[in-house]
mmCIF file of C-alpha atoms in Angstrom:
data_model
loop_
_atom_site.group_PDB
_atom_site.id
_atom_site.type_symbol
_atom_site.label_atom_id
_atom_site.label_comp_id
_atom_site.label_asym_id
_atom_site.label_seq_id
_atom_site.Cartn_x
_atom_site.Cartn_y
_atom_site.Cartn_z
ATOM 1 C CA UNK J 1 12.876 20.827 7.870
ATOM 2 C CA UNK J 2 14.915 21.428 4.709
ATOM 3 C CA UNK J 3 14.799 21.387 1.051
ATOM 4 C CA UNK J 4 14.843 17.831 0.560
ATOM 5 C CA UNK J 5 11.875 17.315 2.786
ATOM 6 C CA UNK J 6 9.652 20.426 1.946
ATOM 7 C CA UNK J 7 9.939 23.859 0.717
ATOM 8 C CA UNK J 8 13.054 25.825 0.369
ATOM 9 C CA UNK J 9 13.394 27.834 3.469
ATOM 10 C CA UNK J 10 14.915 31.468 3.400
ATOM 11 C CA UNK J 11 15.921 33.193 6.505
ATOM 12 C CA UNK J 12 16.065 37.049 6.281
ATOM 13 C CA UNK J 13 17.928 38.515 9.208
ATOM 14 C CA UNK J 14 17.326 42.023 9.660
ATOM 15 C CA UNK J 15 19.564 45.105 10.575
ATOM 16 C CA UNK J 16 19.504 46.481 14.065
ATOM 17 C CA UNK J 17 23.281 47.139 15.195
ATOM 18 C CA UNK J 18 23.606 45.498 19.052
ATOM 19 C CA UNK J 19 20.142 44.209 18.786
ATOM 20 C CA UNK J 20 21.102 41.705 16.149
ATOM 21 C CA UNK J 21 22.600 39.373 18.718
ATOM 22 C CA UNK J 22 18.849 38.296 18.934
ATOM 23 C CA UNK J 23 19.229 36.430 15.656
ATOM 24 C CA UNK J 24 21.409 33.964 17.616
ATOM 25 C CA UNK J 25 18.593 33.190 19.888
ATOM 26 C CA UNK J 26 16.070 32.974 16.926
ATOM 27 C CA UNK J 27 18.578 30.548 14.800
ATOM 28 C CA UNK J 28 19.127 28.466 18.263
ATOM 29 C CA UNK J 29 15.057 28.285 18.886
ATOM 30 C CA UNK J 30 14.358 27.171 15.110
ATOM 31 C CA UNK J 31 17.071 24.689 15.177
ATOM 32 C CA UNK J 32 15.603 23.092 18.371
ATOM 33 C CA UNK J 33 12.362 23.014 16.323
ATOM 34 C CA UNK J 34 13.888 21.222 13.638
ATOM 35 C CA UNK J 35 13.686 24.231 11.202
ATOM 36 C CA UNK J 36 16.755 24.449 9.287
ATOM 37 C CA UNK J 37 17.127 27.363 6.591
ATOM 38 C CA UNK J 38 18.609 26.413 3.297
ATOM 39 C CA UNK J 39 19.274 30.240 2.548
ATOM 40 C CA UNK J 40 20.160 32.842 4.856
ATOM 41 C CA UNK J 41 20.149 36.496 3.862
ATOM 42 C CA UNK J 42 21.228 39.091 6.083
ATOM 43 C CA UNK J 43 21.427 43.179 6.343
ATOM 44 C CA UNK J 44 24.184 44.853 8.693
ATOM 45 C CA UNK J 45 24.192 42.845 12.063
ATOM 46 C CA UNK J 46 21.960 40.195 10.324
ATOM 47 C CA UNK J 47 24.673 39.709 7.573
ATOM 48 C CA UNK J 48 27.164 39.130 10.469
ATOM 49 C CA UNK J 49 25.265 36.491 12.282
ATOM 50 C CA UNK J 50 23.816 35.123 9.125
ATOM 51 C CA UNK J 51 27.512 34.424 7.852
ATOM 52 C CA UNK J 52 28.333 32.752 11.084
ATOM 53 C CA UNK J 53 25.135 30.493 10.718
ATOM 54 C CA UNK J 54 25.705 29.963 6.973
ATOM 55 C CA UNK J 55 29.388 28.851 7.536
ATOM 56 C CA UNK J 56 28.663 26.588 10.618
ATOM 57 C CA UNK J 57 30.218 28.952 12.966
ATOM 58 C CA UNK J 58 27.430 30.126 15.064
ATOM 59 C CA UNK J 59 28.842 28.313 18.388
ATOM 60 C CA UNK J 60 32.052 30.226 18.376
ATOM 61 C CA UNK J 61 30.165 33.495 17.272
ATOM 62 C CA UNK J 62 27.736 32.702 20.448
ATOM 63 C CA UNK J 63 30.651 32.123 22.740
ATOM 64 C CA UNK J 64 32.457 35.350 21.713
ATOM 65 C CA UNK J 65 28.944 37.487 22.407
ATOM 66 C CA UNK J 66 28.332 35.939 25.282
ATOM 67 C CA UNK J 67 31.767 37.063 26.900
ATOM 68 C CA UNK J 68 31.740 40.419 25.538
ATOM 69 C CA UNK J 69 32.299 43.247 28.096
ATOM 70 C CA UNK J 70 31.608 47.024 27.897
ATOM 71 C CA UNK J 71 35.359 47.588 27.902
ATOM 72 C CA UNK J 72 35.969 44.801 25.525
ATOM 73 C CA UNK J 73 33.513 46.345 22.830
ATOM 74 C CA UNK J 74 35.176 49.835 23.401
ATOM 75 C CA UNK J 75 38.655 47.988 22.429
ATOM 76 C CA UNK J 76 37.258 47.182 19.056
ATOM 77 C CA UNK J 77 36.501 50.653 18.212
ATOM 78 C CA UNK J 78 39.223 51.992 16.325
ATOM 79 C CA UNK J 79 38.428 55.690 15.763
ATOM 80 C CA UNK J 80 38.267 57.631 12.628
ATOM 81 C CA UNK J 81 37.801 61.152 11.283
ATOM 82 C CA UNK J 82 37.552 60.302 7.680
ATOM 83 C CA UNK J 83 33.819 59.031 6.575
ATOM 84 C CA UNK J 84 32.552 57.662 10.185
ATOM 85 C CA UNK J 85 33.646 57.287 13.595
ATOM 86 C CA UNK J 86 34.908 53.808 13.611
ATOM 87 C CA UNK J 87 37.233 52.062 10.701
ATOM 88 C CA UNK J 88 36.043 48.696 11.569
ATOM 89 C CA UNK J 89 39.371 47.272 10.810
ATOM 90 C CA UNK J 90 40.061 45.775 14.399
ATOM 91 C CA UNK J 91 36.664 43.909 14.223
ATOM 92 C CA UNK J 92 37.215 42.336 10.892
ATOM 93 C CA UNK J 93 40.780 41.573 11.891
ATOM 94 C CA UNK J 94 39.390 39.751 14.722
ATOM 95 C CA UNK J 95 37.139 37.770 12.972
ATOM 96 C CA UNK J 96 39.941 36.846 10.313
ATOM 97 C CA UNK J 97 42.052 35.555 12.859
ATOM 98 C CA UNK J 98 39.501 33.415 14.621
ATOM 99 C CA UNK J 99 36.911 32.527 12.255
ATOM 100 C CA UNK J 100 37.675 30.992 8.653
ATOM 101 C CA UNK J 101 36.891 33.424 5.922
ATOM 102 C CA UNK J 102 35.664 31.845 2.745
ATOM 103 C CA UNK J 103 34.479 32.528 -0.543
ATOM 104 C CA UNK J 104 30.561 32.984 -0.272
ATOM 105 C CA UNK J 105 30.213 30.036 -2.978
ATOM 106 C CA UNK J 106 32.211 27.625 -0.615
ATOM 107 C CA UNK J 107 29.684 27.962 2.287
ATOM 108 C CA UNK J 108 27.670 24.845 3.354
ATOM 109 C CA UNK J 109 24.393 26.776 2.803
ATOM 110 C CA UNK J 110 23.363 29.773 0.555
ATOM 111 C CA UNK J 111 24.186 33.267 2.002
ATOM 112 C CA UNK J 112 24.218 36.705 0.586
ATOM 113 C CA UNK J 113 24.181 40.133 2.307
ATOM 114 C CA UNK J 114 22.881 43.610 1.526
ATOM 115 C CA UNK J 115 24.752 46.831 1.175
ATOM 116 C CA UNK J 116 24.079 50.393 -0.192
ATOM 117 C CA UNK J 117 25.695 51.896 -2.881
ATOM 118 C CA UNK J 118 26.702 55.478 -1.422
ATOM 119 C CA UNK J 119 26.720 57.150 -4.619
ATOM 120 C CA UNK J 120 23.710 56.110 -6.295
ATOM 121 C CA UNK J 121 21.426 54.904 -3.351
ATOM 122 C CA UNK J 122 20.912 51.670 -4.976
ATOM 123 C CA UNK J 123 20.620 48.329 -3.311
ATOM 124 C CA UNK J 124 23.605 46.100 -3.948
ATOM 125 C CA UNK J 125 23.232 42.157 -3.252
ATOM 126 C CA UNK J 126 26.531 40.802 -2.273
ATOM 127 C CA UNK J 127 26.446 37.032 -3.383
ATOM 128 C CA UNK J 128 30.242 36.364 -4.345
ATOM 129 C CA UNK J 129 33.366 37.086 -2.821
ATOM 130 C CA UNK J 130 35.013 36.753 0.396
ATOM 131 C CA UNK J 131 32.227 36.355 3.513
ATOM 132 C CA UNK J 132 34.004 38.939 5.705
ATOM 133 C CA UNK J 133 34.193 41.546 2.571
ATOM 134 C CA UNK J 134 30.605 41.133 2.308
ATOM 135 C CA UNK J 135 29.807 41.512 6.131
ATOM 136 C CA UNK J 136 31.872 44.643 6.373
ATOM 137 C CA UNK J 137 30.234 46.375 3.508
ATOM 138 C CA UNK J 138 26.761 45.442 5.049
ATOM 139 C CA UNK J 139 27.592 46.855 8.525
ATOM 140 C CA UNK J 140 28.995 49.974 7.522
ATOM 141 C CA UNK J 141 26.222 52.016 9.300
ATOM 142 C CA UNK J 142 26.653 55.795 8.226
ATOM 143 C CA UNK J 143 28.396 57.850 10.637
ATOM 144 C CA UNK J 144 29.634 55.056 12.805
ATOM 145 C CA UNK J 145 31.453 52.919 10.590
ATOM 146 C CA UNK J 146 33.463 54.180 7.610
ATOM 147 C CA UNK J 147 32.345 53.278 3.971
ATOM 148 C CA UNK J 148 34.178 49.981 2.326
ATOM 149 C CA UNK J 149 35.058 50.019 -1.275
ATOM 150 C CA UNK J 150 33.978 47.234 -3.656
ATOM 151 C CA UNK J 151 34.348 47.254 -7.472
ATOM 152 C CA UNK J 152 34.983 50.952 -7.571
ATOM 153 C CA UNK J 153 31.959 51.846 -5.224
ATOM 154 C CA UNK J 154 31.557 52.989 -1.844
ATOM 155 C CA UNK J 155 29.154 50.793 0.114
ATOM 156 C CA UNK J 156 27.541 51.544 3.438
ATOM 157 C CA UNK J 157 25.236 49.632 5.477
ATOM 158 C CA UNK J 158 22.383 47.695 3.509
ATOM 159 C CA UNK J 159 19.411 48.787 6.289
ATOM 160 C CA UNK J 160 19.345 52.172 4.385
ATOM 161 C CA UNK J 161 17.529 50.383 1.544
ATOM 162 C CA UNK J 162 16.544 47.155 2.792
ATOM 163 C CA UNK J 163 16.477 46.572 6.372
ATOM 164 C CA UNK J 164 14.908 42.966 6.362
ATOM 165 C CA UNK J 165 15.941 41.130 3.032
ATOM 166 C CA UNK J 166 12.933 39.078 2.189
ATOM 167 C CA UNK J 167 13.487 39.821 -1.490
ATOM 168 C CA UNK J 168 16.874 38.600 -1.609
ATOM 169 C CA UNK J 169 15.901 35.022 0.062
ATOM 170 C CA UNK J 170 13.361 35.034 -2.779
ATOM 171 C CA UNK J 171 15.601 35.963 -5.360
ATOM 172 C CA UNK J 172 18.062 33.127 -4.191
ATOM 173 C CA UNK J 173 15.199 30.510 -4.548
ATOM 174 C CA UNK J 174 13.295 30.535 -1.127
ATOM 175 C CA UNK J 175 9.871 29.216 -1.398
ATOM 176 C CA UNK J 176 8.907 29.904 2.223
ATOM 177 C CA UNK J 177 10.547 33.010 4.050
ATOM 178 C CA UNK J 178 10.930 33.508 7.890
ATOM 179 C CA UNK J 179 12.074 37.034 8.441
ATOM 180 C CA UNK J 180 13.310 38.451 11.560
ATOM 181 C CA UNK J 181 12.491 42.229 12.129
ATOM 182 C CA UNK J 182 14.695 43.955 15.017
ATOM 183 C CA UNK J 183 13.221 47.200 14.739
ATOM 184 C CA UNK J 184 9.229 46.731 15.717
ATOM 185 C CA UNK J 185 9.216 48.597 18.751
ATOM 186 C CA UNK J 186 12.093 50.860 18.889
ATOM 187 C CA UNK J 187 11.157 54.542 17.585
ATOM 188 C CA UNK J 188 11.813 57.058 20.343
ATOM 189 C CA UNK J 189 13.585 54.681 22.406
ATOM 190 C CA UNK J 190 16.497 56.892 23.149
ATOM 191 C CA UNK J 191 14.444 59.976 23.775
ATOM 192 C CA UNK J 192 12.249 58.131 26.100
ATOM 193 C CA UNK J 193 15.079 57.048 28.170
ATOM 194 C CA UNK J 194 16.091 61.056 28.758
ATOM 195 C CA UNK J 195 12.523 62.029 30.036
ATOM 196 C CA UNK J 196 11.515 61.441 33.541
ATOM 197 C CA UNK J 197 9.953 58.333 34.458
ATOM 198 C CA UNK J 198 6.327 57.884 35.300
ATOM 199 C CA UNK J 199 4.914 56.917 38.663
ATOM 200 C CA UNK J 200 5.896 53.486 39.572
ATOM 201 C CA UNK J 201 8.440 53.346 36.578
ATOM 202 C CA UNK J 202 12.104 52.625 36.888
ATOM 203 C CA UNK J 203 14.068 55.082 35.036
ATOM 204 C CA UNK J 204 16.355 52.910 32.348
ATOM 205 C CA UNK J 205 20.110 53.053 32.553
ATOM 206 C CA UNK J 206 21.779 55.323 30.218
ATOM 207 C CA UNK J 207 23.427 53.773 26.971
ATOM 208 C CA UNK J 208 26.793 53.558 28.681
ATOM 209 C CA UNK J 209 28.612 52.265 25.639
ATOM 210 C CA UNK J 210 27.539 55.334 23.525
ATOM 211 C CA UNK J 211 28.980 57.397 26.422
ATOM 212 C CA UNK J 212 32.093 55.737 26.550
ATOM 213 C CA UNK J 213 32.324 56.299 22.683
ATOM 214 C CA UNK J 214 31.728 59.793 22.954
ATOM 215 C CA UNK J 215 34.308 60.055 25.816
ATOM 216 C CA UNK J 216 36.855 58.439 23.815
ATOM 217 C CA UNK J 217 36.343 60.550 20.665
ATOM 218 C CA UNK J 218 36.558 63.554 23.097
ATOM 219 C CA UNK J 219 39.954 62.105 24.390
ATOM 220 C CA UNK J 220 41.438 61.589 20.845
ATOM 221 C CA UNK J 221 40.243 65.036 19.611
ATOM 222 C CA UNK J 222 41.383 67.030 22.779
ATOM 223 C CA UNK J 223 41.046 70.554 22.386
ATOM 224 C CA UNK J 224 39.630 70.058 18.870
ATOM 225 C CA UNK J 225 36.524 68.760 20.072
ATOM 226 C CA UNK J 226 33.498 70.790 19.262
ATOM 227 C CA UNK J 227 31.025 71.764 21.661
ATOM 228 C CA UNK J 228 28.272 69.379 20.383
ATOM 229 C CA UNK J 229 30.420 66.140 21.743
ATOM 230 C CA UNK J 230 29.547 67.465 25.408
ATOM 231 C CA UNK J 231 27.359 65.236 27.361
ATOM 232 C CA UNK J 232 23.628 65.746 27.383
ATOM 233 C CA UNK J 233 22.313 67.805 30.414
ATOM 234 C CA UNK J 234 18.905 68.154 31.497
ATOM 235 C CA UNK J 235 16.282 70.539 29.754
ATOM 236 C CA UNK J 236 18.567 70.479 26.889
ATOM 237 C CA UNK J 237 17.846 69.098 23.416
ATOM 238 C CA UNK J 238 19.051 65.639 22.813
ATOM 239 C CA UNK J 239 22.669 64.979 22.667
ATOM 240 C CA UNK J 240 24.377 64.307 19.190
ATOM 241 C CA UNK J 241 24.370 60.429 19.878
ATOM 242 C CA UNK J 242 20.763 60.336 20.816
ATOM 243 C CA UNK J 243 19.661 62.489 17.983
ATOM 244 C CA UNK J 244 21.556 60.066 15.393
ATOM 245 C CA UNK J 245 20.347 56.962 17.109
ATOM 246 C CA UNK J 246 16.860 57.954 17.156
ATOM 247 C CA UNK J 247 16.982 59.197 13.639
ATOM 248 C CA UNK J 248 18.362 56.045 12.545
ATOM 249 C CA UNK J 249 15.522 54.064 14.402
ATOM 250 C CA UNK J 250 12.925 56.232 12.658
ATOM 251 C CA UNK J 251 14.441 55.518 9.301
ATOM 252 C CA UNK J 252 14.695 51.726 9.618
ATOM 253 C CA UNK J 253 11.158 51.325 11.309
ATOM 254 C CA UNK J 254 9.796 53.300 8.333
ATOM 255 C CA UNK J 255 11.455 51.545 5.677
ATOM 256 C CA UNK J 256 11.195 48.089 7.141
ATOM 257 C CA UNK J 257 7.442 48.719 7.315
ATOM 258 C CA UNK J 258 7.116 49.538 3.663
ATOM 259 C CA UNK J 259 9.295 46.779 2.255
ATOM 260 C CA UNK J 260 7.605 44.272 4.554
ATOM 261 C CA UNK J 261 4.280 45.545 3.138
ATOM 262 C CA UNK J 262 5.440 45.013 -0.163
ATOM 263 C CA UNK J 263 7.233 42.028 0.262
ATOM 264 C CA UNK J 264 5.697 39.941 2.962
ATOM 265 C CA UNK J 265 7.453 36.992 4.402
ATOM 266 C CA UNK J 266 5.550 33.968 5.258
ATOM 267 C CA UNK J 267 6.620 34.063 8.822
ATOM 268 C CA UNK J 268 7.480 37.139 10.740
ATOM 269 C CA UNK J 269 9.330 37.074 14.023
ATOM 270 C CA UNK J 270 9.666 40.419 16.027
ATOM 271 C CA UNK J 271 11.864 40.262 19.186
ATOM 272 C CA UNK J 272 10.947 42.900 21.713
ATOM 273 C CA UNK J 273 14.334 44.899 21.844
ATOM 274 C CA UNK J 274 13.622 48.349 22.587
ATOM 275 C CA UNK J 275 15.501 48.344 26.037
ATOM 276 C CA UNK J 276 18.775 47.732 24.306
ATOM 277 C CA UNK J 277 20.810 50.772 22.960
ATOM 278 C CA UNK J 278 22.410 50.882 19.354
ATOM 279 C CA UNK J 279 25.899 50.156 20.475
ATOM 280 C CA UNK J 280 25.260 47.833 23.460
ATOM 281 C CA UNK J 281 26.955 44.710 21.990
ATOM 282 C CA UNK J 282 27.963 43.853 25.541
ATOM 283 C CA UNK J 283 24.416 42.834 26.385
ATOM 284 C CA UNK J 284 24.457 39.838 23.995
ATOM 285 C CA UNK J 285 22.757 37.427 26.460
ATOM 286 C CA UNK J 286 19.867 39.582 27.158
ATOM 287 C CA UNK J 287 19.305 40.127 23.157
ATOM 288 C CA UNK J 288 19.719 36.098 22.517
ATOM 289 C CA UNK J 289 17.090 35.322 25.343
ATOM 290 C CA UNK J 290 14.699 37.760 23.427
ATOM 291 C CA UNK J 291 15.280 36.028 20.146
ATOM 292 C CA UNK J 292 14.499 32.726 21.836
ATOM 293 C CA UNK J 293 11.591 34.408 23.335
ATOM 294 C CA UNK J 294 10.173 35.720 19.973
ATOM 295 C CA UNK J 295 10.601 32.497 18.143
ATOM 296 C CA UNK J 296 8.659 30.601 20.670
ATOM 297 C CA UNK J 297 5.882 33.329 20.244
ATOM 298 C CA UNK J 298 5.909 32.428 16.804
ATOM 299 C CA UNK J 299 5.635 28.947 17.186
ATOM 300 C CA UNK J 300 1.737 28.875 15.902
ATOM 301 C CA UNK J 301 2.806 30.332 12.717
ATOM 302 C CA UNK J 302 5.588 27.917 12.174
ATOM 303 C CA UNK J 303 3.179 24.926 12.844
ATOM 304 C CA UNK J 304 0.578 26.708 10.478
ATOM 305 C CA UNK J 305 3.433 26.439 7.867
ATOM 306 C CA UNK J 306 4.226 22.903 8.675
ATOM 307 C CA UNK J 307 7.361 23.587 9.962
ATOM 308 C CA UNK J 308 7.228 22.689 13.644
ATOM 309 C CA UNK J 309 5.399 19.708 15.342
#
């Protein structure tokens, strides 16, 4: 369904780092049901997937995501000690060479991304300019990716202020908004992994990508590496990365709940993604499958809104 045959449909794709590949599964499932959004808005990883969808590049993105390996993901990490662990230049250069970067106004569907003004803490809606510039600003997760400069302001991840951009969809003219919240079940996820399993429960594997990133940072810093970069040991406090990741999880969950309560979507899709680590981008197939599954679970709501048969 689209704007010419019914309400103007907006799709709000939320933040969630590697969990964001689930958005691909959501988009695939919606398309198979005949639900084709007129407006796509995204925050952080939602901006990346949303840009691919709005520019008709979802097939290419899905092929790339499905082929990602642990080693391949680490290869995109260009380390930085200035404003964040990762510059992000390698990743954006890859997309510039393999995807057509256009002006947002030229896209087949309306698109916008959310970022945060680092100085003021204000929400910034990126509705013009180059697509990849908007995506790069929206994915600048504090402490991980370096901030990006735009119009004299330093911008960071939009998940700090608006993890699920329902309000932006409405502002662009959406009459019915489908939102995808990636953070519904993630609080305490990293810390639970470091706890012993219950009787009959299998202990989940560690976040190998986070460990690889920490190892690469230690190798880069050499003897300058501080003690807090050492790997977590049993019966000791959570590691640096677990502390950061879990804190970000808590923040995004709390903000998401608050924003969604005040600006509720018409339909909310919530993939179950607690098993995926913050940086486990190489587990894309699993995330995509969860996105499809969650969309199927939301079928009664879609039918109730007259969007699916």
